[in-house]
Amino acid sequence: MVPPGHYQRALTAWVRLVPAAVLLGEVLLFHRQVLFSTAWTIPWDLRDYHLPLAEFMARSLRAGELPLWDPYTYCGMPFYANLQTQLAYPPAWLTVTLSNLAGGGRLIEFLEWQIALHIFLAGMLTYWLLRRIGLQRSAALFGGTVFQLGGFFASQAQHLGAVSAAAWLPAAWLAVLELGERFRPRWLAVLALALSMSFTAGFPAVTVVVFATSFLLAGVLALCGRASPRLLLWTAAGAVWAALLSAVQLL
């Protein structure tokens, strides 16, 4: 016998999946040519700058070596000292590992998927952020669509680090809002993780925006009486924690 309310709960669960399915479908449709056809690729910096860095990382790992020293540039230089290599960024390791497992010959395609999935992540996080501030599902879905298909991600698709770093902005803002309502360690951890991921993604110009706007949001909430001034301290604590998480790259 089916428990009372079983179908209602199942329907509610499916309804909650609709926004994610719509946002993902939009990204796949928007980037369909580079994702599903080998005749198309994201040009310029992705192909000519980021791909060689990722290929060196992938080749080193296939040889059982850590990609710490680049012997090919100038007279050699420390590979790990270049933030844009994403050497300390977990999704980049996943991308390179999956490419190696697939034979290593289609790394550019895996990088394009990394970009597309980060754009979807940005849209989904924006949806959750807008739902948190009280918007209806349709309005939040529209906001997520505008962010993920808007001018920034469309124009910056060639910049792997910029896309990756910007994707974590809504998560940082969401964490600040939650901490402004009530301090909870898990939201401090979310803030630290979002800031750290934005830093290790490898595009400092975007990372500065993520950090600065998080503090700006905390300051505005405190100034307007929507949160305690201690929110600025919690935000600073999240930034310090993020710096510690990123220490392997930062130092």
Short mmCIF file of N, CA and C in Angstrom, two decimals, residues 31-147:
data_model
loop_
_atom_site.label_atom_id
_atom_site.label_comp_id
_atom_site.label_asym_id
_atom_site.label_seq_id
_atom_site.Cartn_x
_atom_site.Cartn_y
_atom_site.Cartn_z
N HIS A 31 25.45 26.29 -26.26
CA HIS A 31 26.80 25.89 -26.62
C HIS A 31 26.81 24.58 -27.42
N ARG A 32 25.74 24.27 -28.08
CA ARG A 32 25.57 22.97 -28.73
C ARG A 32 26.63 22.69 -29.78
N GLN A 33 27.07 23.72 -30.50
CA GLN A 33 28.02 23.46 -31.59
C GLN A 33 29.38 23.02 -31.07
N VAL A 34 29.87 23.68 -30.01
CA VAL A 34 31.19 23.30 -29.51
C VAL A 34 31.13 22.04 -28.64
N LEU A 35 29.97 21.75 -28.06
CA LEU A 35 29.86 20.59 -27.19
C LEU A 35 29.57 19.30 -27.95
N PHE A 36 28.85 19.41 -29.06
CA PHE A 36 28.39 18.19 -29.74
C PHE A 36 28.89 18.05 -31.17
N SER A 37 29.84 18.90 -31.56
CA SER A 37 30.40 18.79 -32.90
C SER A 37 31.89 19.06 -32.85
N THR A 38 32.67 18.18 -33.47
CA THR A 38 34.12 18.38 -33.51
C THR A 38 34.52 19.42 -34.55
N ALA A 39 33.56 19.89 -35.33
CA ALA A 39 33.86 20.90 -36.35
C ALA A 39 33.94 22.30 -35.77
N TRP A 40 33.49 22.44 -34.52
CA TRP A 40 33.48 23.75 -33.87
C TRP A 40 34.28 23.67 -32.57
N THR A 41 34.91 24.80 -32.23
CA THR A 41 35.63 24.87 -30.97
C THR A 41 35.61 26.31 -30.47
N ILE A 42 35.79 26.51 -29.19
CA ILE A 42 35.92 27.85 -28.63
C ILE A 42 37.31 28.36 -29.01
N PRO A 43 37.40 29.50 -29.69
CA PRO A 43 38.70 29.92 -30.25
C PRO A 43 39.54 30.75 -29.28
N TRP A 44 40.58 31.30 -29.85
CA TRP A 44 41.46 32.27 -29.20
C TRP A 44 42.10 31.71 -27.93
N ASP A 45 41.88 32.33 -26.78
CA ASP A 45 42.67 31.99 -25.59
C ASP A 45 42.47 30.55 -25.13
N LEU A 46 41.27 30.00 -25.29
CA LEU A 46 41.07 28.63 -24.83
C LEU A 46 41.95 27.67 -25.61
N ARG A 47 41.97 27.85 -26.90
CA ARG A 47 42.72 26.94 -27.77
C ARG A 47 44.22 27.23 -27.76
N ASP A 48 44.57 28.53 -27.73
CA ASP A 48 45.97 28.91 -27.92
C ASP A 48 46.72 29.15 -26.61
N TYR A 49 46.00 29.33 -25.50
CA TYR A 49 46.69 29.56 -24.23
C TYR A 49 46.36 28.51 -23.18
N HIS A 50 45.09 28.33 -22.90
CA HIS A 50 44.70 27.40 -21.84
C HIS A 50 44.93 25.94 -22.22
N LEU A 51 44.69 25.60 -23.46
CA LEU A 51 44.88 24.20 -23.89
C LEU A 51 46.34 23.75 -23.74
N PRO A 52 47.33 24.53 -24.15
CA PRO A 52 48.72 24.08 -23.93
C PRO A 52 49.06 23.90 -22.45
N LEU A 53 48.54 24.75 -21.58
CA LEU A 53 48.78 24.59 -20.15
C LEU A 53 48.16 23.29 -19.64
N ALA A 54 46.90 23.07 -20.03
CA ALA A 54 46.21 21.85 -19.59
C ALA A 54 46.87 20.61 -20.19
N GLU A 55 47.37 20.71 -21.42
CA GLU A 55 48.02 19.57 -22.06
C GLU A 55 49.33 19.23 -21.35
N PHE A 56 50.08 20.24 -20.92
CA PHE A 56 51.31 19.97 -20.17
C PHE A 56 50.98 19.29 -18.85
N MET A 57 49.93 19.75 -18.19
CA MET A 57 49.49 19.14 -16.93
C MET A 57 49.07 17.69 -17.17
N ALA A 58 48.29 17.46 -18.22
CA ALA A 58 47.81 16.11 -18.51
C ALA A 58 48.96 15.18 -18.87
N ARG A 59 49.92 15.67 -19.67
CA ARG A 59 51.05 14.85 -20.08
C ARG A 59 51.93 14.49 -18.88
N SER A 60 52.11 15.45 -17.98
CA SER A 60 52.91 15.19 -16.78
C SER A 60 52.27 14.11 -15.93
N LEU A 61 50.96 14.19 -15.76
CA LEU A 61 50.26 13.21 -14.93
C LEU A 61 50.29 11.83 -15.58
N ARG A 62 50.20 11.79 -16.89
CA ARG A 62 50.29 10.48 -17.57
C ARG A 62 51.66 9.86 -17.39
N ALA A 63 52.68 10.71 -17.23
CA ALA A 63 54.04 10.21 -17.01
C ALA A 63 54.33 9.95 -15.54
N GLY A 64 53.32 10.15 -14.67
CA GLY A 64 53.52 9.92 -13.25
C GLY A 64 54.29 11.02 -12.56
N GLU A 65 54.25 12.23 -13.12
CA GLU A 65 54.97 13.36 -12.55
C GLU A 65 54.01 14.48 -12.18
N LEU A 66 54.37 15.26 -11.17
CA LEU A 66 53.62 16.46 -10.86
C LEU A 66 54.07 17.58 -11.79
N PRO A 67 53.14 18.33 -12.35
CA PRO A 67 53.51 19.40 -13.30
C PRO A 67 53.98 20.65 -12.57
N LEU A 68 55.17 20.59 -12.02
CA LEU A 68 55.68 21.69 -11.22
C LEU A 68 56.64 22.60 -11.99
N TRP A 69 57.35 22.06 -12.98
CA TRP A 69 58.35 22.84 -13.70
C TRP A 69 58.09 22.76 -15.20
N ASP A 70 57.97 23.94 -15.83
CA ASP A 70 57.76 24.02 -17.27
C ASP A 70 59.10 24.25 -17.96
N PRO A 71 59.64 23.25 -18.64
CA PRO A 71 60.96 23.40 -19.27
C PRO A 71 60.89 24.05 -20.66
N TYR A 72 59.68 24.31 -21.17
CA TYR A 72 59.53 24.75 -22.55
C TYR A 72 59.43 26.26 -22.71
N THR A 73 59.08 26.98 -21.67
CA THR A 73 58.88 28.43 -21.76
C THR A 73 60.15 29.14 -21.33
N TYR A 74 60.65 30.03 -22.19
CA TYR A 74 61.92 30.71 -21.96
C TYR A 74 63.01 29.65 -21.65
N CYS A 75 63.72 29.82 -20.56
CA CYS A 75 64.72 28.81 -20.16
C CYS A 75 64.18 27.90 -19.07
N GLY A 76 62.88 27.84 -18.95
CA GLY A 76 62.22 27.07 -17.90
C GLY A 76 61.65 28.01 -16.85
N MET A 77 60.51 27.63 -16.30
CA MET A 77 59.88 28.44 -15.26
C MET A 77 58.98 27.56 -14.42
N PRO A 78 58.70 27.95 -13.17
CA PRO A 78 57.84 27.13 -12.30
C PRO A 78 56.39 27.15 -12.79
N PHE A 79 55.91 26.02 -13.20
CA PHE A 79 54.54 25.89 -13.72
C PHE A 79 53.52 26.24 -12.65
N TYR A 80 53.78 25.82 -11.41
CA TYR A 80 52.83 26.02 -10.32
C TYR A 80 52.69 27.49 -9.94
N ALA A 81 53.67 28.34 -10.34
CA ALA A 81 53.60 29.76 -9.97
C ALA A 81 52.67 30.55 -10.87
N ASN A 82 52.20 29.95 -11.95
CA ASN A 82 51.26 30.61 -12.84
C ASN A 82 49.84 30.26 -12.40
N LEU A 83 49.13 31.23 -11.87
CA LEU A 83 47.79 30.99 -11.34
C LEU A 83 46.84 30.48 -12.40
N GLN A 84 47.07 30.88 -13.66
CA GLN A 84 46.14 30.51 -14.73
C GLN A 84 46.25 29.05 -15.15
N THR A 85 47.22 28.34 -14.62
CA THR A 85 47.29 26.90 -14.92
C THR A 85 46.20 26.12 -14.22
N GLN A 86 45.55 26.72 -13.20
CA GLN A 86 44.53 26.06 -12.39
C GLN A 86 45.07 24.79 -11.71
N LEU A 87 46.34 24.82 -11.38
CA LEU A 87 46.97 23.64 -10.80
C LEU A 87 46.39 23.28 -9.43
N ALA A 88 45.83 24.27 -8.71
CA ALA A 88 45.25 24.01 -7.40
C ALA A 88 43.72 24.03 -7.43
N TYR A 89 43.14 23.96 -8.63
CA TYR A 89 41.69 24.04 -8.78
C TYR A 89 41.12 22.64 -9.00
N PRO A 90 40.36 22.10 -8.04
CA PRO A 90 39.89 20.70 -8.15
C PRO A 90 39.16 20.36 -9.45
N PRO A 91 38.23 21.19 -9.96
CA PRO A 91 37.58 20.82 -11.22
C PRO A 91 38.55 20.65 -12.38
N ALA A 92 39.66 21.41 -12.37
CA ALA A 92 40.64 21.26 -13.45
C ALA A 92 41.30 19.89 -13.39
N TRP A 93 41.58 19.41 -12.18
CA TRP A 93 42.15 18.07 -12.03
C TRP A 93 41.16 17.01 -12.53
N LEU A 94 39.87 17.23 -12.25
CA LEU A 94 38.86 16.28 -12.73
C LEU A 94 38.82 16.27 -14.25
N THR A 95 38.87 17.46 -14.86
CA THR A 95 38.85 17.56 -16.31
C THR A 95 40.04 16.84 -16.93
N VAL A 96 41.22 17.10 -16.42
CA VAL A 96 42.43 16.49 -16.96
C VAL A 96 42.43 14.98 -16.74
N THR A 97 41.98 14.55 -15.57
CA THR A 97 41.95 13.11 -15.28
C THR A 97 40.99 12.38 -16.21
N LEU A 98 39.79 12.95 -16.41
CA LEU A 98 38.83 12.32 -17.32
C LEU A 98 39.35 12.29 -18.74
N SER A 99 40.04 13.36 -19.14
CA SER A 99 40.63 13.37 -20.49
C SER A 99 41.68 12.28 -20.63
N ASN A 100 42.51 12.12 -19.62
CA ASN A 100 43.53 11.07 -19.67
C ASN A 100 42.90 9.69 -19.72
N LEU A 101 41.85 9.48 -18.93
CA LEU A 101 41.17 8.19 -18.93
C LEU A 101 40.53 7.89 -20.29
N ALA A 102 40.17 8.96 -21.00
CA ALA A 102 39.57 8.80 -22.32
C ALA A 102 40.60 8.70 -23.44
N GLY A 103 41.87 8.64 -23.07
CA GLY A 103 42.92 8.50 -24.06
C GLY A 103 43.80 9.72 -24.23
N GLY A 104 43.35 10.87 -23.74
CA GLY A 104 44.16 12.08 -23.77
C GLY A 104 44.17 12.82 -25.08
N GLY A 105 43.43 12.37 -26.07
CA GLY A 105 43.48 13.01 -27.38
C GLY A 105 42.42 14.06 -27.62
N ARG A 106 41.50 14.24 -26.66
CA ARG A 106 40.40 15.19 -26.88
C ARG A 106 40.29 16.16 -25.71
N LEU A 107 41.41 16.64 -25.23
CA LEU A 107 41.41 17.51 -24.06
C LEU A 107 40.62 18.79 -24.30
N ILE A 108 40.69 19.34 -25.51
CA ILE A 108 39.97 20.58 -25.80
C ILE A 108 38.47 20.40 -25.59
N GLU A 109 37.95 19.22 -25.90
CA GLU A 109 36.53 18.97 -25.71
C GLU A 109 36.19 18.91 -24.23
N PHE A 110 37.05 18.34 -23.43
CA PHE A 110 36.81 18.28 -21.98
C PHE A 110 36.89 19.69 -21.37
N LEU A 111 37.76 20.53 -21.88
CA LEU A 111 37.83 21.91 -21.40
C LEU A 111 36.57 22.68 -21.76
N GLU A 112 36.03 22.41 -22.93
CA GLU A 112 34.77 23.06 -23.33
C GLU A 112 33.62 22.61 -22.43
N TRP A 113 33.62 21.36 -22.05
CA TRP A 113 32.60 20.88 -21.10
C TRP A 113 32.81 21.49 -19.72
N GLN A 114 34.07 21.68 -19.32
CA GLN A 114 34.32 22.34 -18.04
C GLN A 114 33.74 23.75 -18.04
N ILE A 115 33.90 24.46 -19.13
CA ILE A 115 33.35 25.81 -19.24
C ILE A 115 31.83 25.78 -19.20
N ALA A 116 31.22 24.90 -19.98
CA ALA A 116 29.77 24.84 -20.04
C ALA A 116 29.16 24.47 -18.69
N LEU A 117 29.76 23.52 -17.99
CA LEU A 117 29.23 23.10 -16.70
C LEU A 117 29.42 24.18 -15.64
N HIS A 118 30.47 24.96 -15.74
CA HIS A 118 30.62 26.08 -14.81
C HIS A 118 29.57 27.16 -15.07
N ILE A 119 29.23 27.36 -16.34
CA ILE A 119 28.17 28.33 -16.66
C ILE A 119 26.84 27.84 -16.10
N PHE A 120 26.58 26.55 -16.24
CA PHE A 120 25.37 25.98 -15.63
C PHE A 120 25.40 26.13 -14.11
N LEU A 121 26.56 25.90 -13.49
CA LEU A 121 26.69 26.07 -12.05
C LEU A 121 26.36 27.50 -11.65
N ALA A 122 26.83 28.47 -12.43
CA ALA A 122 26.54 29.87 -12.15
C ALA A 122 25.05 30.14 -12.21
N GLY A 123 24.37 29.59 -13.21
CA GLY A 123 22.93 29.78 -13.33
C GLY A 123 22.17 29.13 -12.19
N MET A 124 22.58 27.93 -11.80
CA MET A 124 21.89 27.22 -10.74
C MET A 124 22.09 27.91 -9.40
N LEU A 125 23.31 28.36 -9.12
CA LEU A 125 23.57 29.07 -7.87
C LEU A 125 22.80 30.39 -7.81
N THR A 126 22.68 31.05 -8.96
CA THR A 126 21.89 32.29 -9.02
C THR A 126 20.43 32.00 -8.73
N TYR A 127 19.92 30.91 -9.27
CA TYR A 127 18.54 30.51 -8.99
C TYR A 127 18.33 30.33 -7.49
N TRP A 128 19.25 29.61 -6.82
CA TRP A 128 19.11 29.40 -5.37
C TRP A 128 19.23 30.72 -4.60
N LEU A 129 20.11 31.60 -5.06
CA LEU A 129 20.27 32.90 -4.41
C LEU A 129 18.98 33.71 -4.50
N LEU A 130 18.38 33.73 -5.68
CA LEU A 130 17.15 34.51 -5.87
C LEU A 130 15.98 33.89 -5.12
N ARG A 131 15.95 32.58 -5.03
CA ARG A 131 14.91 31.94 -4.22
C ARG A 131 15.09 32.30 -2.74
N ARG A 132 16.35 32.41 -2.32
CA ARG A 132 16.64 32.76 -0.92
C ARG A 132 16.12 34.14 -0.56
N ILE A 133 16.15 35.08 -1.49
CA ILE A 133 15.68 36.43 -1.17
C ILE A 133 14.19 36.61 -1.44
N GLY A 134 13.50 35.51 -1.76
CA GLY A 134 12.05 35.55 -1.80
C GLY A 134 11.40 35.54 -3.17
N LEU A 135 12.15 35.39 -4.24
CA LEU A 135 11.53 35.38 -5.55
C LEU A 135 10.82 34.05 -5.82
N GLN A 136 9.76 34.12 -6.61
CA GLN A 136 9.07 32.91 -7.04
C GLN A 136 9.96 32.10 -7.98
N ARG A 137 9.61 30.83 -8.17
CA ARG A 137 10.44 29.95 -8.99
C ARG A 137 10.63 30.51 -10.40
N SER A 138 9.55 31.02 -11.00
CA SER A 138 9.65 31.52 -12.37
C SER A 138 10.59 32.71 -12.46
N ALA A 139 10.50 33.63 -11.49
CA ALA A 139 11.37 34.81 -11.49
C ALA A 139 12.83 34.42 -11.23
N ALA A 140 13.03 33.49 -10.30
CA ALA A 140 14.39 33.03 -10.01
C ALA A 140 14.98 32.30 -11.21
N LEU A 141 14.15 31.53 -11.91
CA LEU A 141 14.61 30.83 -13.11
C LEU A 141 15.01 31.83 -14.20
N PHE A 142 14.23 32.88 -14.31
CA PHE A 142 14.55 33.92 -15.30
C PHE A 142 15.88 34.60 -14.93
N GLY A 143 16.08 34.88 -13.64
CA GLY A 143 17.33 35.48 -13.20
C GLY A 143 18.53 34.59 -13.46
N GLY A 144 18.38 33.29 -13.18
CA GLY A 144 19.46 32.35 -13.47
C GLY A 144 19.77 32.28 -14.96
N THR A 145 18.72 32.35 -15.79
CA THR A 145 18.91 32.34 -17.24
C THR A 145 19.67 33.57 -17.71
N VAL A 146 19.28 34.74 -17.18
CA VAL A 146 19.93 35.98 -17.58
C VAL A 146 21.42 35.95 -17.23
N PHE A 147 21.74 35.42 -16.03
CA PHE A 147 23.15 35.40 -15.62
C PHE A 147 23.96 34.42 -16.46
#
